[in-house]
PDB file of C-alpha atoms in Angstrom:
ATOM      1  CA  MET A 261     109.156 104.073 107.824  1.00  0.00           C
ATOM      2  CA  MET A 262     109.348 107.868 107.950  1.00  0.00           C
ATOM      3  CA  ALA A 263     111.859 107.909 105.092  1.00  0.00           C
ATOM      4  CA  MET A 264     109.402 105.955 102.914  1.00  0.00           C
ATOM      5  CA  CYS A 265     106.265 107.844 103.985  1.00  0.00           C
ATOM      6  CA  PRO A 266     104.082 108.568 100.925  1.00  0.00           C
ATOM      7  CA  MET A 267     103.137 111.898 102.499  1.00  0.00           C
ATOM      8  CA  ASN A 268     106.780 113.044 102.206  1.00  0.00           C
ATOM      9  CA  VAL A 269     106.504 113.075  98.405  1.00  0.00           C
ATOM     10  CA  PRO A 270     105.986 116.724  97.354  1.00  0.00           C
ATOM     11  CA  GLY A 271     102.413 117.579  96.417  1.00  0.00           C
ATOM     12  CA  THR A 272     100.886 114.409  97.872  1.00  0.00           C
ATOM     13  CA  HIS A 273      97.367 114.209  99.269  1.00  0.00           C
ATOM     14  CA  VAL A 274      95.488 111.238 100.713  1.00  0.00           C
ATOM     15  CA  SER A 275      91.771 110.570 100.895  1.00  0.00           C
ATOM     16  CA  ALA A 276      89.777 107.635 102.214  1.00  0.00           C
ATOM     17  CA  SER A 277      86.623 106.152 100.756  1.00  0.00           C
ATOM     18  CA  ASP A 278      84.392 103.291 101.807  1.00  0.00           C
ATOM     19  CA  ILE A 279      84.232 100.396  99.371  1.00  0.00           C
ATOM     20  CA  ALA A 280      81.934  97.369  99.504  1.00  0.00           C
ATOM     21  CA  ASP A 281      84.414  95.097 101.286  1.00  0.00           C
ATOM     22  CA  GLY A 282      86.798  97.540 102.970  1.00  0.00           C
ATOM     23  CA  GLU A 283      88.337 100.994 102.729  1.00  0.00           C
ATOM     24  CA  ALA A 284      90.479 102.591 100.044  1.00  0.00           C
ATOM     25  CA  LEU A 285      93.238 105.144 100.632  1.00  0.00           C
ATOM     26  CA  ALA A 286      93.953 107.146  97.477  1.00  0.00           C
ATOM     27  CA  PHE A 287      97.352 108.867  97.372  1.00  0.00           C
ATOM     28  CA  THR A 288      97.695 111.447  94.602  1.00  0.00           C
ATOM     29  CA  THR A 289     100.462 113.842  93.587  1.00  0.00           C
ATOM     30  CA  THR A 290     101.820 115.910  90.718  1.00  0.00           C
ATOM     31  CA  PRO A 291     102.734 114.108  87.450  1.00  0.00           C
ATOM     32  CA  ASP A 292     106.500 114.354  88.044  1.00  0.00           C
ATOM     33  CA  GLN A 293     106.213 112.605  91.446  1.00  0.00           C
ATOM     34  CA  VAL A 294     103.905 109.684  90.534  1.00  0.00           C
ATOM     35  CA  ASP A 295     106.621 106.988  90.276  1.00  0.00           C
ATOM     36  CA  GLU A 296     108.123 107.866  93.666  1.00  0.00           C
ATOM     37  CA  LEU A 297     104.685 107.998  95.273  1.00  0.00           C
ATOM     38  CA  ARG A 298     103.739 104.574  93.888  1.00  0.00           C
ATOM     39  CA  THR A 299     106.970 103.092  95.265  1.00  0.00           C
ATOM     40  CA  ARG A 300     106.202 104.447  98.721  1.00  0.00           C
ATOM     41  CA  VAL A 301     102.548 103.386  98.646  1.00  0.00           C
ATOM     42  CA  ARG A 302     103.628  99.834  97.742  1.00  0.00           C
ATOM     43  CA  ALA A 303     106.126  99.865 100.622  1.00  0.00           C
ATOM     44  CA  MET A 304     103.374 101.002 103.001  1.00  0.00           C
ATOM     45  CA  ALA A 305     101.053  98.197 101.844  1.00  0.00           C
ATOM     46  CA  ASP A 306     103.862  95.633 102.117  1.00  0.00           C
ATOM     47  CA  MET A 307     104.593  96.804 105.659  1.00  0.00           C
ATOM     48  CA  HIS A 308     100.902  96.519 106.521  1.00  0.00           C
ATOM     49  CA  ASN A 309     100.755  92.963 105.209  1.00  0.00           C
ATOM     50  CA  GLN A 310     103.945  91.936 107.008  1.00  0.00           C
ATOM     51  CA  HIS A 311     103.003  93.421 110.364  1.00  0.00           C
ATOM     52  CA  HIS A 312      99.239  93.542 110.598  1.00  0.00           C
ATOM     53  CA  GLY A 313      96.734  90.888 111.429  1.00  0.00           C
ATOM     54  CA  VAL A 314      97.509  87.558 112.981  1.00  0.00           C
ATOM     55  CA  GLY A 315     100.979  86.342 112.115  1.00  0.00           C
ATOM     56  CA  LYS A 316     102.463  82.870 112.067  1.00  0.00           C
ATOM     57  CA  ASP A 317     103.184  83.225 115.783  1.00  0.00           C
ATOM     58  CA  GLY A 318      99.460  83.732 116.488  1.00  0.00           C
ATOM     59  CA  MET A 319     100.080  87.243 117.788  1.00  0.00           C
ATOM     60  CA  HIS A 320      98.539  90.453 116.519  1.00  0.00           C
ATOM     61  CA  HIS A 321     101.049  92.785 114.897  1.00  0.00           C
ATOM     62  CA  GLU A 322     101.229  96.504 114.173  1.00  0.00           C
ATOM     63  CA  GLY A 323      99.796  97.768 110.930  1.00  0.00           C
ATOM     64  CA  MET A 324      99.902 100.479 108.319  1.00  0.00           C
ATOM     65  CA  SER A 325     102.130 103.129 109.813  1.00  0.00           C
ATOM     66  CA  GLY A 326     104.592 100.711 111.358  1.00  0.00           C
ATOM     67  CA  GLY A 327     103.892 102.386 114.663  1.00  0.00           C
ATOM     68  CA  GLY A 328     100.422 102.792 115.908  1.00  0.00           C
ATOM     69  CA  MET A 329      98.035 100.937 113.660  1.00  0.00           C
ATOM     70  CA  GLY A 330      97.803  97.979 116.012  1.00  0.00           C
ATOM     71  CA  ALA A 331      95.455  95.051 116.269  1.00  0.00           C
ATOM     72  CA  GLY A 332      91.870  94.408 117.011  1.00  0.00           C
ATOM     73  CA  GLY A 333      89.804  97.587 116.860  1.00  0.00           C
ATOM     74  CA  GLU A 334      90.848  98.857 120.291  1.00  0.00           C
ATOM     75  CA  ARG A 335      91.972 102.403 120.997  1.00  0.00           C
ATOM     76  CA  MET A 336      95.642 103.150 121.494  1.00  0.00           C
ATOM     77  CA  GLY A 337      96.913 106.647 122.130  1.00  0.00           C
ATOM     78  CA  GLY A 338      93.546 108.109 121.159  1.00  0.00           C
ATOM     79  CA  MET A 339      93.423 106.407 117.745  1.00  0.00           C
ATOM     80  CA  MET A 340      91.223 103.453 116.839  1.00  0.00           C
ATOM     81  CA  MET A 341      93.282 100.465 115.773  1.00  0.00           C
ATOM     82  CA  PRO A 342      91.944  98.529 112.779  1.00  0.00           C
ATOM     83  CA  PRO A 343      91.063  94.855 113.057  1.00  0.00           C
ATOM     84  CA  PRO A 344      93.272  92.258 111.310  1.00  0.00           C
ATOM     85  CA  SER A 345      93.294  93.054 107.600  1.00  0.00           C
ATOM     86  CA  ARG A 346      95.217  92.889 104.344  1.00  0.00           C
ATOM     87  CA  ALA A 347      96.232  95.561 101.850  1.00  0.00           C
ATOM     88  CA  ALA A 348      96.518  95.580  98.053  1.00  0.00           C
ATOM     89  CA  VAL A 349      97.777  98.388  95.796  1.00  0.00           C
ATOM     90  CA  GLU A 350      96.202  99.671  92.599  1.00  0.00           C
ATOM     91  CA  ASP A 351      97.762 102.316  90.353  1.00  0.00           C
ATOM     92  CA  LEU A 352      95.839 105.532  89.718  1.00  0.00           C
ATOM     93  CA  ALA A 353      96.580 107.972  86.892  1.00  0.00           C
ATOM     94  CA  ASN A 354      98.090 110.424  89.384  1.00  0.00           C
ATOM     95  CA  GLY A 355      99.256 108.050  92.127  1.00  0.00           C
ATOM     96  CA  ALA A 356      98.125 104.822  93.767  1.00  0.00           C
ATOM     97  CA  ARG A 357      95.583 103.538  96.215  1.00  0.00           C
ATOM     98  CA  ILE A 358      95.712 100.985  98.967  1.00  0.00           C
ATOM     99  CA  VAL A 359      92.623  98.816  99.288  1.00  0.00           C
ATOM    100  CA  VAL A 360      92.372  97.488 102.836  1.00  0.00           C
ATOM    101  CA  THR A 361      90.011  94.602 103.546  1.00  0.00           C
ATOM    102  CA  PRO A 362      89.308  93.020 106.928  1.00  0.00           C
ATOM    103  CA  ASN A 363      90.153  89.376 107.469  1.00  0.00           C
ATOM    104  CA  SER A 364      86.632  88.966 108.885  1.00  0.00           C
ATOM    105  CA  SER A 365      83.636  90.634 107.220  1.00  0.00           C
ATOM    106  CA  ALA A 366      82.220  91.229 110.726  1.00  0.00           C
ATOM    107  CA  ASP A 367      85.007  93.807 111.208  1.00  0.00           C
ATOM    108  CA  LEU A 368      84.127  95.890 108.115  1.00  0.00           C
ATOM    109  CA  GLN A 369      82.780  98.976 109.931  1.00  0.00           C
ATOM    110  CA  LYS A 370      85.616  98.977 112.493  1.00  0.00           C
ATOM    111  CA  LEU A 371      88.158  98.780 109.681  1.00  0.00           C
ATOM    112  CA  GLN A 372      86.527 101.555 107.647  1.00  0.00           C
ATOM    113  CA  SER A 373      86.406 103.882 110.646  1.00  0.00           C
ATOM    114  CA  ALA A 374      90.012 103.215 111.672  1.00  0.00           C
ATOM    115  CA  VAL A 375      91.408 103.624 108.141  1.00  0.00           C
ATOM    116  CA  ARG A 376      89.458 106.881 107.601  1.00  0.00           C
ATOM    117  CA  MET A 377      90.913 108.210 110.861  1.00  0.00           C
ATOM    118  CA  HIS A 378      94.396 107.150 109.724  1.00  0.00           C
ATOM    119  CA  ALA A 379      93.955 108.989 106.399  1.00  0.00           C
ATOM    120  CA  GLN A 380      92.837 112.169 108.153  1.00  0.00           C
ATOM    121  CA  HIS A 381      95.872 112.004 110.433  1.00  0.00           C
ATOM    122  CA  MET A 382      98.260 111.459 107.502  1.00  0.00           C
ATOM    123  CA  GLU A 383      96.745 114.335 105.507  1.00  0.00           C
ATOM    124  CA  GLN A 384      97.270 116.673 108.465  1.00  0.00           C
ATOM    125  CA  HIS A 385     100.433 115.297 110.077  1.00  0.00           C
ATOM    126  CA  GLY A 386     102.170 112.860 107.714  1.00  0.00           C
ATOM    127  CA  CYS A 387     103.216 109.380 108.802  1.00  0.00           C
ATOM    128  CA  GLY A 388     104.303 110.245 112.337  1.00  0.00           C
ATOM    129  CA  MET A 389     103.311 107.942 115.142  1.00  0.00           C
ATOM    130  CA  MET A 390      99.561 107.552 115.058  1.00  0.00           C
ATOM    131  CA  GLY A 391      97.808 108.798 118.152  1.00  0.00           C
ATOM    132  CA  HIS A 392     100.727 110.892 119.368  1.00  0.00           C
ATOM    133  CA  GLY A 393     100.723 114.668 119.313  1.00  0.00           C
ATOM    134  CA  GLY A 394     102.050 116.061 116.140  1.00  0.00           C
TER     135      GLY A 394
END
């Protein structure tokens, strides 16, 4: 995942914002890096959807970072893990955003808090393991 981290695209910033049914992570960069950033944001969302929430095996799986965004709203390594959720990507003029929505509307506040924390960590430290020193 580190090789495809959106934060490794030069000039990239991330910000989180609450939306009515979830949380949005906006990744923005310089005009010459937009295509690469969008590719990486889509890969991050795909990874989230493949590994997060309840899978076919009935087990909870890791989420957005591929290492550390786990299941259920519990804390792991000092970071709050989001509840089961799904991610969709929307293009922005200068990047892309991931819209994350919980599988259960009862988990909305837990999801928003966890995703905001994830965005703050990425802005400061990149896509390294969430909850580990960095």
